[in-house]
Amino acid sequence: MNVINNIRQVRSWHTVNRGARCVFVPTMGALHEGHAALIRAAREIAGSNGNVVVSIFVNPLQFGPGEDLEKYPRSLVEDLSLCRDNGTDMIFAPKAEELYPADRSIVMRESSLSQMLCGASRPGHFDGVCTVVAKLFNLVQCDDAVFGKKDFQQLAIIRRLVRDLDFNVVLHAIDTVREPDGLAMSSRNRYLTPEERAQAPALHAALKLARDTWKNDGERDPAALVNLIKKHLQQHAPLGRVDYVSAVDAVTLQPVSATTELVVVAAAVFFGGARLIDNIELK
Ligand code: PAF
């Protein structure tokens, strides 16, 4: 496994490996079983002749003022062994100065899908994500890229980025990996106190309750489903503070007036300083 931290070496790695299918997993490190599943999926897609590339980069552009950039967990040594154990060929782990010249003056701006859900409470976040993903796609020159469905809005925006800017990259979406009690795996779970950790699975339970009510009891009113989720959270996660709960169209991310097709119910809840997100498809 090659570990590379500068642009020049990525370019020469790419020259040497030209012709082999390249499957890319962008991450911010602090890797867990959810990332391992993405890397294993990438390995499958790449096959034995292809290459799996993982980037590890805590992207300052996607953190707002007062967010957790400084304290975002960093665990490079453990990350490298998780990557190796799951079949990574190359890791790109640059420093911020390597990717962002001090006098940089060009960034991406997404003006539609980033305005709601997480984007409403994290202005500029998805512009930062689009900027770094576009840069990484240019550098890694991948054929395929693998993203998790937990970050459902991010996935929708990256699909749009690929479409609107004509990146020749096939995107693959991988199911959320959960702890045994249902909590979606996230690098931010480690911020939770034991009391918060005990209540956090209520987020997934509430979304499942809404999905089951939709599926088994025929409830189609999005407002009723959202209320059900909020009520469940009030009862089972009193330490949580709801940021949003919303039933949206899976492609446009616009709130729906009826939950008939391709609807995702997405939610974000603060537990102390940690903001946890999760979602469920109505199907
Ligand atoms: O999902 C993440 O970890 C990040 O947003 C990404 C896609 C690696 C961009 O920094």
mmCIF file of N, CA and C and ligand atoms in Angstrom, residues 26-28 59 62 129 132-133 147 151 154, ligand 1:
data_model
loop_
_atom_site.group_PDB
_atom_site.id
_atom_site.type_symbol
_atom_site.label_atom_id
_atom_site.label_comp_id
_atom_site.label_asym_id
_atom_site.label_seq_id
_atom_site.Cartn_x
_atom_site.Cartn_y
_atom_site.Cartn_z
ATOM 1 N N PRO A 26 -13.267 8.848 -0.871
ATOM 2 C CA PRO A 26 -12.808 10.037 -0.149
ATOM 3 C C PRO A 26 -13.265 9.992 1.305
ATOM 4 N N THR A 27 -12.370 10.308 2.240
ATOM 5 C CA THR A 27 -12.743 10.318 3.664
ATOM 6 C C THR A 27 -12.042 11.481 4.374
ATOM 7 N N MET A 28 -12.496 11.725 5.600
ATOM 8 C CA MET A 28 -11.798 12.688 6.447
ATOM 9 C C MET A 28 -11.061 11.955 7.570
ATOM 10 N N ASN A 59 -11.029 18.436 5.610
ATOM 11 C CA ASN A 59 -11.124 19.568 4.674
ATOM 12 C C ASN A 59 -11.588 20.842 5.378
ATOM 13 N N GLN A 62 -14.976 22.832 4.552
ATOM 14 C CA GLN A 62 -16.356 22.409 4.818
ATOM 15 C C GLN A 62 -16.759 22.565 6.282
ATOM 16 N N VAL A 129 -17.480 20.964 0.458
ATOM 17 C CA VAL A 129 -17.444 19.547 0.049
ATOM 18 C C VAL A 129 -17.256 19.462 -1.473
ATOM 19 N N VAL A 132 -13.616 20.374 -2.528
ATOM 20 C CA VAL A 132 -12.581 19.360 -2.275
ATOM 21 C C VAL A 132 -12.819 18.105 -3.112
ATOM 22 N N VAL A 133 -14.079 17.712 -3.297
ATOM 23 C CA VAL A 133 -14.331 16.501 -4.081
ATOM 24 C C VAL A 133 -13.923 16.727 -5.539
ATOM 25 N N PHE A 147 -19.520 6.393 -2.003
ATOM 26 C CA PHE A 147 -19.971 7.265 -0.910
ATOM 27 C C PHE A 147 -21.009 6.522 -0.078
ATOM 28 N N ASP A 151 -24.784 10.069 4.546
ATOM 29 C CA ASP A 151 -24.708 11.477 4.143
ATOM 30 C C ASP A 151 -25.513 11.647 2.862
ATOM 31 N N GLN A 154 -25.273 14.947 0.941
ATOM 32 C CA GLN A 154 -23.957 15.022 0.292
ATOM 33 C C GLN A 154 -23.950 14.185 -0.989
HETATM 34 O O1 PAF B 1 -18.042 12.531 3.797
HETATM 35 C C1 PAF B 1 -16.917 12.981 4.077
HETATM 36 O O2 PAF B 1 -16.157 12.397 4.861
HETATM 37 C C2 PAF B 1 -16.455 14.294 3.460
HETATM 38 O O3 PAF B 1 -17.500 15.202 3.374
HETATM 39 C C3 PAF B 1 -15.739 14.129 2.115
HETATM 40 C C4 PAF B 1 -16.677 13.562 1.054
HETATM 41 C C5 PAF B 1 -14.552 13.213 2.290
HETATM 42 C C6 PAF B 1 -15.234 15.481 1.618
HETATM 43 O O4 PAF B 1 -14.344 16.053 2.519
#
